[in-house]
Amino acid sequence: MPRLVLTVIGDDRAGLVSALADVVTAHDGNWEDSQLAELAGKFAGIVVVGVPAERVDELTAALRELDGLLEVAAHPGAEADGVADDSDAQRLTLDLLGNDSPGIVREVSSVLSRHELSIETMTTGTREAPMAGGLLFEAHVVVRVPGGSDSAALRADLERLATELLVDIALA
C-alpha cells in the first residue's frame, strides 16, 4: 500500500486533528505515524498515512480542500515493505541542557552529521532558569547509529562540544 507523508500547519484551534483524520478515513487511509505539536500559536506536524493506490489522487485532492483550516502538503513515502533494513543499527539518545544561545542545534547537528548519524527524532525547547535567570535550552535527540560507527570518537566529539558550549550532554 502506498504511503504518503503529510506535512500540516495551521492556526491552533480545536478540531484540526479530527478534520484531518476524517479526510484520511473517508479515502480508506490508515493513519500510521505522526508527530504533532502546538508551537508559537501554530499547530504543525507530520503524519504518515497508508492509502490504497487507487485512492491516492482523491485523497490528495481532498486534503487541498482543508485550506483555510490547515495547509497540507502530501509527499510520496516509502512503502512499508520497501523500508531499508537497518537491523544492525543502534539507537543513541542525547539529552542536552544548558544556557540558551544561538547555534546550539547547528553545532550538535554538525557533529552528528560528521559521524553520518541520522536523527530519528529531536525535541527542543527553552524554559526559565530557576535560580540564575535567563533561559535554559533543552534538547532530546534520538539518532540511528549504523553498525561499525566509531562510538568512542562520537562521544569524544560531543564531550568536546559540551565543553565549548558550556552545556551538559548525556548519552544513553
Short mmCIF file of N, CA and C in Angstrom, two decimals:
data_model
loop_
_atom_site.label_atom_id
_atom_site.label_comp_id
_atom_site.label_asym_id
_atom_site.label_seq_id
_atom_site.Cartn_x
_atom_site.Cartn_y
_atom_site.Cartn_z
N MET A 1 0.85 -1.18 0.00
CA MET A 1 0.00 0.00 0.00
C MET A 1 0.89 1.24 0.00
N PRO A 2 0.64 2.17 -0.90
CA PRO A 2 1.44 3.40 -0.92
C PRO A 2 1.28 4.17 0.40
N ARG A 3 2.33 4.87 0.75
CA ARG A 3 2.32 5.71 1.95
C ARG A 3 2.55 7.14 1.53
N LEU A 4 1.85 8.05 2.18
CA LEU A 4 2.04 9.47 1.98
C LEU A 4 2.55 10.08 3.27
N VAL A 5 3.47 11.00 3.14
CA VAL A 5 3.94 11.79 4.28
C VAL A 5 3.28 13.15 4.14
N LEU A 6 2.43 13.48 5.11
CA LEU A 6 1.71 14.74 5.08
C LEU A 6 2.37 15.73 6.03
N THR A 7 2.63 16.92 5.55
CA THR A 7 3.07 17.99 6.44
C THR A 7 1.87 18.91 6.60
N VAL A 8 1.60 19.30 7.85
CA VAL A 8 0.41 20.10 8.14
C VAL A 8 0.79 21.28 9.01
N ILE A 9 0.12 22.41 8.75
CA ILE A 9 0.30 23.59 9.60
C ILE A 9 -0.96 24.45 9.50
N GLY A 10 -1.31 25.05 10.62
CA GLY A 10 -2.45 25.95 10.66
C GLY A 10 -2.50 26.66 11.99
N ASP A 11 -3.37 27.66 12.08
CA ASP A 11 -3.56 28.34 13.35
C ASP A 11 -4.14 27.34 14.34
N ASP A 12 -3.58 27.28 15.54
CA ASP A 12 -4.01 26.28 16.51
C ASP A 12 -5.44 26.55 16.95
N ARG A 13 -6.24 25.49 16.92
CA ARG A 13 -7.61 25.53 17.44
C ARG A 13 -8.12 24.10 17.55
N ALA A 14 -9.18 23.94 18.28
CA ALA A 14 -9.76 22.61 18.48
C ALA A 14 -10.29 22.06 17.15
N GLY A 15 -10.14 20.74 16.97
CA GLY A 15 -10.73 20.07 15.82
C GLY A 15 -9.84 19.85 14.63
N LEU A 16 -8.61 20.32 14.66
CA LEU A 16 -7.73 20.18 13.50
C LEU A 16 -7.38 18.73 13.21
N VAL A 17 -7.02 17.97 14.24
CA VAL A 17 -6.66 16.56 14.03
C VAL A 17 -7.89 15.78 13.56
N SER A 18 -9.02 16.08 14.13
CA SER A 18 -10.25 15.41 13.74
C SER A 18 -10.58 15.66 12.28
N ALA A 19 -10.44 16.90 11.82
CA ALA A 19 -10.72 17.23 10.42
C ALA A 19 -9.78 16.48 9.49
N LEU A 20 -8.51 16.41 9.84
CA LEU A 20 -7.53 15.70 9.02
C LEU A 20 -7.82 14.20 9.02
N ALA A 21 -8.11 13.65 10.20
CA ALA A 21 -8.40 12.22 10.31
C ALA A 21 -9.67 11.86 9.53
N ASP A 22 -10.65 12.75 9.52
CA ASP A 22 -11.89 12.49 8.76
C ASP A 22 -11.59 12.33 7.27
N VAL A 23 -10.74 13.21 6.73
CA VAL A 23 -10.41 13.15 5.30
C VAL A 23 -9.63 11.87 5.00
N VAL A 24 -8.67 11.53 5.85
CA VAL A 24 -7.87 10.31 5.64
C VAL A 24 -8.79 9.09 5.65
N THR A 25 -9.65 8.99 6.66
CA THR A 25 -10.53 7.84 6.79
C THR A 25 -11.54 7.76 5.64
N ALA A 26 -12.05 8.89 5.19
CA ALA A 26 -13.03 8.91 4.10
C ALA A 26 -12.45 8.36 2.80
N HIS A 27 -11.13 8.31 2.71
CA HIS A 27 -10.46 7.81 1.49
C HIS A 27 -9.76 6.49 1.75
N ASP A 28 -10.26 5.76 2.76
CA ASP A 28 -9.74 4.44 3.12
C ASP A 28 -8.28 4.48 3.54
N GLY A 29 -7.84 5.62 4.04
CA GLY A 29 -6.46 5.75 4.50
C GLY A 29 -6.30 5.24 5.92
N ASN A 30 -5.08 4.88 6.25
CA ASN A 30 -4.74 4.40 7.59
C ASN A 30 -3.68 5.33 8.17
N TRP A 31 -4.01 5.99 9.27
CA TRP A 31 -3.08 6.88 9.98
C TRP A 31 -2.07 6.00 10.67
N GLU A 32 -0.79 6.00 10.21
CA GLU A 32 0.22 5.08 10.72
C GLU A 32 1.13 5.68 11.78
N ASP A 33 1.53 6.92 11.58
CA ASP A 33 2.53 7.51 12.46
C ASP A 33 2.39 9.02 12.38
N SER A 34 2.70 9.71 13.49
CA SER A 34 2.62 11.17 13.44
C SER A 34 3.43 11.79 14.56
N GLN A 35 3.81 13.02 14.32
CA GLN A 35 4.42 13.90 15.31
C GLN A 35 3.70 15.23 15.13
N LEU A 36 2.96 15.65 16.14
CA LEU A 36 2.14 16.86 16.06
C LEU A 36 2.39 17.71 17.28
N ALA A 37 2.35 19.04 17.11
CA ALA A 37 2.59 19.92 18.25
C ALA A 37 2.04 21.31 17.98
N GLU A 38 1.76 22.02 19.08
CA GLU A 38 1.43 23.44 19.02
C GLU A 38 2.73 24.18 19.28
N LEU A 39 3.09 25.06 18.38
CA LEU A 39 4.31 25.85 18.52
C LEU A 39 4.00 27.30 18.15
N ALA A 40 4.21 28.22 19.07
CA ALA A 40 4.03 29.64 18.82
C ALA A 40 2.67 29.96 18.21
N GLY A 41 1.62 29.30 18.71
CA GLY A 41 0.28 29.57 18.23
C GLY A 41 -0.10 28.86 16.95
N LYS A 42 0.82 28.10 16.41
CA LYS A 42 0.54 27.30 15.20
C LYS A 42 0.49 25.84 15.58
N PHE A 43 -0.36 25.10 14.89
CA PHE A 43 -0.42 23.65 15.03
C PHE A 43 0.34 23.11 13.83
N ALA A 44 1.34 22.27 14.08
CA ALA A 44 2.16 21.77 12.98
C ALA A 44 2.48 20.31 13.21
N GLY A 45 2.72 19.61 12.11
CA GLY A 45 3.09 18.23 12.28
C GLY A 45 3.37 17.50 10.99
N ILE A 46 3.71 16.25 11.19
CA ILE A 46 3.98 15.32 10.09
C ILE A 46 3.20 14.06 10.38
N VAL A 47 2.50 13.57 9.37
CA VAL A 47 1.67 12.38 9.51
C VAL A 47 1.99 11.43 8.36
N VAL A 48 2.15 10.15 8.68
CA VAL A 48 2.33 9.13 7.65
C VAL A 48 1.02 8.36 7.55
N VAL A 49 0.48 8.30 6.33
CA VAL A 49 -0.74 7.54 6.10
C VAL A 49 -0.51 6.53 4.98
N GLY A 50 -1.11 5.36 5.16
CA GLY A 50 -1.16 4.37 4.09
C GLY A 50 -2.50 4.54 3.40
N VAL A 51 -2.51 4.46 2.09
CA VAL A 51 -3.75 4.65 1.34
C VAL A 51 -3.73 3.74 0.11
N PRO A 52 -4.86 3.12 -0.23
CA PRO A 52 -4.89 2.29 -1.43
C PRO A 52 -4.44 3.10 -2.65
N ALA A 53 -3.68 2.48 -3.53
CA ALA A 53 -3.11 3.17 -4.70
C ALA A 53 -4.17 3.89 -5.50
N GLU A 54 -5.34 3.27 -5.65
CA GLU A 54 -6.38 3.88 -6.48
C GLU A 54 -7.04 5.09 -5.80
N ARG A 55 -6.72 5.36 -4.52
CA ARG A 55 -7.34 6.48 -3.80
C ARG A 55 -6.36 7.62 -3.52
N VAL A 56 -5.09 7.46 -3.93
CA VAL A 56 -4.07 8.47 -3.62
C VAL A 56 -4.45 9.84 -4.20
N ASP A 57 -4.82 9.90 -5.46
CA ASP A 57 -5.16 11.18 -6.08
C ASP A 57 -6.38 11.82 -5.43
N GLU A 58 -7.39 11.01 -5.11
CA GLU A 58 -8.60 11.53 -4.44
C GLU A 58 -8.24 12.11 -3.08
N LEU A 59 -7.45 11.36 -2.33
CA LEU A 59 -7.06 11.83 -1.00
C LEU A 59 -6.27 13.13 -1.11
N THR A 60 -5.33 13.18 -2.02
CA THR A 60 -4.51 14.38 -2.19
C THR A 60 -5.38 15.59 -2.53
N ALA A 61 -6.35 15.40 -3.41
CA ALA A 61 -7.26 16.49 -3.77
C ALA A 61 -8.12 16.91 -2.57
N ALA A 62 -8.61 15.94 -1.81
CA ALA A 62 -9.44 16.25 -0.65
C ALA A 62 -8.65 17.00 0.43
N LEU A 63 -7.37 16.68 0.57
CA LEU A 63 -6.54 17.37 1.55
C LEU A 63 -6.39 18.85 1.21
N ARG A 64 -6.35 19.17 -0.09
CA ARG A 64 -6.26 20.58 -0.51
C ARG A 64 -7.50 21.36 -0.09
N GLU A 65 -8.63 20.68 0.06
CA GLU A 65 -9.87 21.34 0.47
C GLU A 65 -9.84 21.78 1.93
N LEU A 66 -8.84 21.34 2.68
CA LEU A 66 -8.70 21.77 4.07
C LEU A 66 -8.07 23.15 4.19
N ASP A 67 -7.60 23.73 3.05
CA ASP A 67 -7.01 25.07 3.09
C ASP A 67 -7.97 26.03 3.79
N GLY A 68 -7.41 26.91 4.57
CA GLY A 68 -8.19 27.80 5.40
C GLY A 68 -8.27 27.26 6.82
N LEU A 69 -8.23 25.96 6.94
CA LEU A 69 -8.20 25.31 8.25
C LEU A 69 -6.78 24.81 8.51
N LEU A 70 -6.26 24.04 7.56
CA LEU A 70 -4.89 23.50 7.60
C LEU A 70 -4.29 23.57 6.22
N GLU A 71 -3.02 23.91 6.16
CA GLU A 71 -2.27 23.77 4.91
C GLU A 71 -1.64 22.38 4.96
N VAL A 72 -1.94 21.55 3.97
CA VAL A 72 -1.44 20.19 3.96
C VAL A 72 -0.68 19.95 2.65
N ALA A 73 0.52 19.44 2.76
CA ALA A 73 1.29 19.03 1.58
C ALA A 73 1.51 17.52 1.69
N ALA A 74 1.25 16.82 0.59
CA ALA A 74 1.40 15.36 0.56
C ALA A 74 2.64 15.01 -0.25
N HIS A 75 3.47 14.16 0.33
CA HIS A 75 4.71 13.72 -0.31
C HIS A 75 4.72 12.19 -0.35
N PRO A 76 5.15 11.60 -1.47
CA PRO A 76 5.21 10.14 -1.50
C PRO A 76 6.25 9.63 -0.51
N GLY A 77 5.89 8.60 0.22
CA GLY A 77 6.80 7.98 1.17
C GLY A 77 7.16 6.59 0.71
N ALA A 78 8.07 5.95 1.42
CA ALA A 78 8.46 4.59 1.09
C ALA A 78 7.34 3.65 1.49
N GLU A 79 7.11 2.62 0.70
CA GLU A 79 6.12 1.62 1.07
C GLU A 79 6.67 0.84 2.26
N ALA A 80 5.78 0.34 3.09
CA ALA A 80 6.17 -0.32 4.34
C ALA A 80 7.19 -1.43 4.10
N ASP A 81 7.02 -2.22 3.02
CA ASP A 81 7.97 -3.30 2.78
C ASP A 81 9.21 -2.84 2.05
N GLY A 82 9.27 -1.55 1.67
CA GLY A 82 10.42 -1.03 0.96
C GLY A 82 11.38 -0.25 1.84
N VAL A 83 11.12 -0.25 3.14
CA VAL A 83 11.97 0.49 4.06
C VAL A 83 13.30 -0.24 4.23
N ALA A 84 14.38 0.52 4.21
CA ALA A 84 15.71 -0.07 4.30
C ALA A 84 15.89 -0.84 5.61
N ASP A 85 16.59 -1.96 5.52
CA ASP A 85 16.87 -2.77 6.70
C ASP A 85 18.06 -2.16 7.42
N ASP A 86 17.83 -1.77 8.66
CA ASP A 86 18.93 -1.24 9.47
C ASP A 86 19.00 -2.01 10.78
N SER A 87 18.85 -3.34 10.66
CA SER A 87 18.80 -4.19 11.85
C SER A 87 20.11 -4.15 12.64
N ASP A 88 21.22 -3.78 12.01
CA ASP A 88 22.47 -3.70 12.75
C ASP A 88 22.67 -2.32 13.38
N ALA A 89 21.76 -1.40 13.11
CA ALA A 89 21.86 -0.06 13.67
C ALA A 89 21.40 -0.06 15.12
N GLN A 90 21.99 0.82 15.90
CA GLN A 90 21.59 1.00 17.29
C GLN A 90 21.00 2.40 17.43
N ARG A 91 20.29 2.61 18.51
CA ARG A 91 19.74 3.93 18.79
C ARG A 91 20.56 4.56 19.91
N LEU A 92 20.84 5.84 19.79
CA LEU A 92 21.56 6.59 20.80
C LEU A 92 20.69 7.78 21.18
N THR A 93 20.54 7.99 22.47
CA THR A 93 19.75 9.12 22.96
C THR A 93 20.70 10.16 23.52
N LEU A 94 20.52 11.39 23.08
CA LEU A 94 21.34 12.51 23.51
C LEU A 94 20.42 13.51 24.20
N ASP A 95 20.71 13.83 25.45
CA ASP A 95 19.97 14.86 26.18
C ASP A 95 20.92 15.99 26.48
N LEU A 96 20.50 17.20 26.15
CA LEU A 96 21.34 18.39 26.32
C LEU A 96 20.59 19.40 27.18
N LEU A 97 21.29 20.06 28.08
CA LEU A 97 20.72 21.12 28.90
C LEU A 97 21.81 22.14 29.17
N GLY A 98 21.47 23.41 28.95
CA GLY A 98 22.43 24.48 29.22
C GLY A 98 21.81 25.84 28.95
N ASN A 99 22.57 26.87 29.20
CA ASN A 99 22.08 28.22 28.92
C ASN A 99 21.81 28.36 27.43
N ASP A 100 20.69 28.99 27.12
CA ASP A 100 20.31 29.16 25.73
C ASP A 100 21.24 30.14 25.04
N SER A 101 21.64 29.77 23.83
CA SER A 101 22.44 30.67 23.00
C SER A 101 22.24 30.26 21.54
N PRO A 102 22.34 31.20 20.61
CA PRO A 102 22.17 30.85 19.21
C PRO A 102 23.23 29.84 18.75
N GLY A 103 22.81 28.89 17.91
CA GLY A 103 23.76 27.98 17.29
C GLY A 103 23.89 26.61 17.92
N ILE A 104 23.20 26.35 19.02
CA ILE A 104 23.35 25.05 19.69
C ILE A 104 22.91 23.92 18.76
N VAL A 105 21.74 24.06 18.15
CA VAL A 105 21.24 23.00 17.27
C VAL A 105 22.19 22.81 16.09
N ARG A 106 22.69 23.90 15.53
CA ARG A 106 23.64 23.80 14.41
C ARG A 106 24.88 23.04 14.82
N GLU A 107 25.43 23.35 15.98
CA GLU A 107 26.66 22.70 16.43
C GLU A 107 26.46 21.21 16.69
N VAL A 108 25.38 20.86 17.40
CA VAL A 108 25.12 19.45 17.71
C VAL A 108 24.84 18.68 16.42
N SER A 109 23.99 19.23 15.56
CA SER A 109 23.66 18.52 14.32
C SER A 109 24.87 18.38 13.41
N SER A 110 25.80 19.33 13.47
CA SER A 110 27.03 19.23 12.66
C SER A 110 27.89 18.05 13.12
N VAL A 111 27.99 17.87 14.43
CA VAL A 111 28.75 16.73 14.95
C VAL A 111 28.10 15.43 14.51
N LEU A 112 26.78 15.34 14.65
CA LEU A 112 26.07 14.12 14.25
C LEU A 112 26.23 13.86 12.76
N SER A 113 26.17 14.91 11.96
CA SER A 113 26.33 14.76 10.51
C SER A 113 27.73 14.28 10.15
N ARG A 114 28.75 14.83 10.80
CA ARG A 114 30.14 14.40 10.54
C ARG A 114 30.32 12.91 10.81
N HIS A 115 29.56 12.39 11.75
CA HIS A 115 29.65 10.96 12.08
C HIS A 115 28.62 10.14 11.29
N GLU A 116 27.97 10.79 10.33
CA GLU A 116 26.99 10.15 9.44
C GLU A 116 25.86 9.48 10.21
N LEU A 117 25.38 10.17 11.25
CA LEU A 117 24.26 9.68 12.04
C LEU A 117 22.99 10.37 11.59
N SER A 118 21.92 9.62 11.55
CA SER A 118 20.64 10.13 11.12
C SER A 118 19.77 10.41 12.35
N ILE A 119 19.22 11.62 12.41
CA ILE A 119 18.33 11.99 13.51
C ILE A 119 16.96 11.37 13.26
N GLU A 120 16.50 10.56 14.20
CA GLU A 120 15.15 9.98 14.11
C GLU A 120 14.12 10.92 14.70
N THR A 121 14.41 11.45 15.88
CA THR A 121 13.52 12.43 16.50
C THR A 121 14.37 13.47 17.22
N MET A 122 13.85 14.68 17.26
CA MET A 122 14.51 15.74 18.01
C MET A 122 13.43 16.65 18.58
N THR A 123 13.50 16.85 19.88
CA THR A 123 12.58 17.75 20.56
C THR A 123 13.44 18.78 21.28
N THR A 124 13.13 20.05 21.07
CA THR A 124 13.88 21.11 21.73
C THR A 124 12.91 22.09 22.37
N GLY A 125 13.42 22.85 23.31
CA GLY A 125 12.61 23.88 23.94
C GLY A 125 13.45 24.73 24.86
N THR A 126 12.85 25.82 25.28
CA THR A 126 13.51 26.69 26.26
C THR A 126 12.58 26.83 27.46
N ARG A 127 13.19 27.12 28.60
CA ARG A 127 12.43 27.38 29.82
C ARG A 127 13.24 28.32 30.69
N GLU A 128 12.56 28.95 31.61
CA GLU A 128 13.22 29.88 32.53
C GLU A 128 14.20 29.11 33.42
N ALA A 129 15.38 29.69 33.61
CA ALA A 129 16.36 29.11 34.54
C ALA A 129 15.89 29.44 35.96
N PRO A 130 15.71 28.45 36.83
CA PRO A 130 15.08 28.69 38.13
C PRO A 130 15.84 29.64 39.05
N MET A 131 17.14 29.56 39.09
CA MET A 131 17.91 30.37 40.05
C MET A 131 18.67 31.51 39.39
N ALA A 132 19.22 31.26 38.22
CA ALA A 132 20.14 32.22 37.60
C ALA A 132 19.45 33.25 36.72
N GLY A 133 18.19 33.04 36.39
CA GLY A 133 17.54 33.92 35.44
C GLY A 133 17.96 33.55 34.03
N GLY A 134 17.36 34.13 33.06
CA GLY A 134 17.66 33.79 31.68
C GLY A 134 16.93 32.53 31.26
N LEU A 135 17.31 32.01 30.11
CA LEU A 135 16.66 30.82 29.56
C LEU A 135 17.60 29.64 29.52
N LEU A 136 17.05 28.47 29.78
CA LEU A 136 17.77 27.21 29.58
C LEU A 136 17.27 26.61 28.28
N PHE A 137 18.18 25.99 27.55
CA PHE A 137 17.84 25.29 26.32
C PHE A 137 17.92 23.80 26.61
N GLU A 138 16.90 23.06 26.19
CA GLU A 138 16.87 21.62 26.36
C GLU A 138 16.68 20.97 25.01
N ALA A 139 17.34 19.84 24.82
CA ALA A 139 17.16 19.06 23.59
C ALA A 139 17.16 17.59 23.95
N HIS A 140 16.28 16.85 23.30
CA HIS A 140 16.24 15.39 23.42
C HIS A 140 16.31 14.88 21.98
N VAL A 141 17.38 14.16 21.67
CA VAL A 141 17.63 13.71 20.30
C VAL A 141 17.85 12.21 20.30
N VAL A 142 17.17 11.53 19.39
CA VAL A 142 17.40 10.10 19.19
C VAL A 142 17.99 9.95 17.80
N VAL A 143 19.16 9.30 17.73
CA VAL A 143 19.84 9.12 16.45
C VAL A 143 20.03 7.64 16.17
N ARG A 144 20.06 7.33 14.89
CA ARG A 144 20.32 5.97 14.43
C ARG A 144 21.81 5.87 14.15
N VAL A 145 22.46 4.91 14.81
CA VAL A 145 23.90 4.72 14.68
C VAL A 145 24.13 3.43 13.90
N PRO A 146 24.62 3.52 12.66
CA PRO A 146 24.85 2.31 11.88
C PRO A 146 25.94 1.44 12.49
N GLY A 147 25.85 0.13 12.25
CA GLY A 147 26.89 -0.78 12.71
C GLY A 147 28.23 -0.34 12.16
N GLY A 148 29.27 -0.48 12.94
CA GLY A 148 30.61 -0.11 12.51
C GLY A 148 30.98 1.33 12.79
N SER A 149 30.07 2.12 13.36
CA SER A 149 30.39 3.51 13.68
C SER A 149 31.35 3.56 14.85
N ASP A 150 32.17 4.60 14.87
CA ASP A 150 33.15 4.78 15.94
C ASP A 150 32.50 5.54 17.09
N SER A 151 31.92 4.81 18.03
CA SER A 151 31.19 5.45 19.12
C SER A 151 32.12 6.21 20.06
N ALA A 152 33.35 5.76 20.19
CA ALA A 152 34.30 6.47 21.07
C ALA A 152 34.62 7.85 20.50
N ALA A 153 34.81 7.93 19.19
CA ALA A 153 35.10 9.23 18.55
C ALA A 153 33.89 10.15 18.65
N LEU A 154 32.69 9.60 18.49
CA LEU A 154 31.47 10.40 18.63
C LEU A 154 31.37 10.96 20.04
N ARG A 155 31.55 10.11 21.03
CA ARG A 155 31.47 10.57 22.42
C ARG A 155 32.51 11.65 22.70
N ALA A 156 33.70 11.48 22.19
CA ALA A 156 34.75 12.48 22.39
C ALA A 156 34.37 13.81 21.75
N ASP A 157 33.84 13.76 20.54
CA ASP A 157 33.42 15.00 19.85
C ASP A 157 32.29 15.70 20.60
N LEU A 158 31.33 14.91 21.11
CA LEU A 158 30.21 15.51 21.85
C LEU A 158 30.67 16.08 23.20
N GLU A 159 31.60 15.41 23.86
CA GLU A 159 32.15 15.94 25.12
C GLU A 159 32.90 17.24 24.88
N ARG A 160 33.67 17.28 23.80
CA ARG A 160 34.39 18.50 23.44
C ARG A 160 33.40 19.63 23.16
N LEU A 161 32.34 19.32 22.44
CA LEU A 161 31.33 20.32 22.12
C LEU A 161 30.63 20.82 23.39
N ALA A 162 30.31 19.91 24.30
CA ALA A 162 29.65 20.30 25.55
C ALA A 162 30.51 21.30 26.31
N THR A 163 31.82 21.07 26.31
CA THR A 163 32.74 21.99 26.99
C THR A 163 32.75 23.34 26.29
N GLU A 164 32.79 23.35 24.97
CA GLU A 164 32.79 24.61 24.21
C GLU A 164 31.52 25.41 24.42
N LEU A 165 30.38 24.73 24.42
CA LEU A 165 29.08 25.40 24.53
C LEU A 165 28.66 25.66 25.98
N LEU A 166 29.39 25.10 26.93
CA LEU A 166 29.05 25.18 28.35
C LEU A 166 27.66 24.61 28.61
N VAL A 167 27.42 23.40 28.10
CA VAL A 167 26.17 22.68 28.31
C VAL A 167 26.47 21.28 28.82
N ASP A 168 25.46 20.64 29.37
CA ASP A 168 25.59 19.24 29.77
C ASP A 168 24.99 18.39 28.66
N ILE A 169 25.72 17.36 28.26
CA ILE A 169 25.22 16.40 27.28
C ILE A 169 25.31 15.02 27.91
N ALA A 170 24.20 14.33 27.95
CA ALA A 170 24.16 12.96 28.46
C ALA A 170 23.78 12.03 27.33
N LEU A 171 24.52 10.92 27.21
CA LEU A 171 24.26 9.93 26.16
C LEU A 171 23.80 8.64 26.79
N ALA A 172 22.85 8.01 26.15
CA ALA A 172 22.38 6.69 26.60
C ALA A 172 22.15 5.80 25.41
#
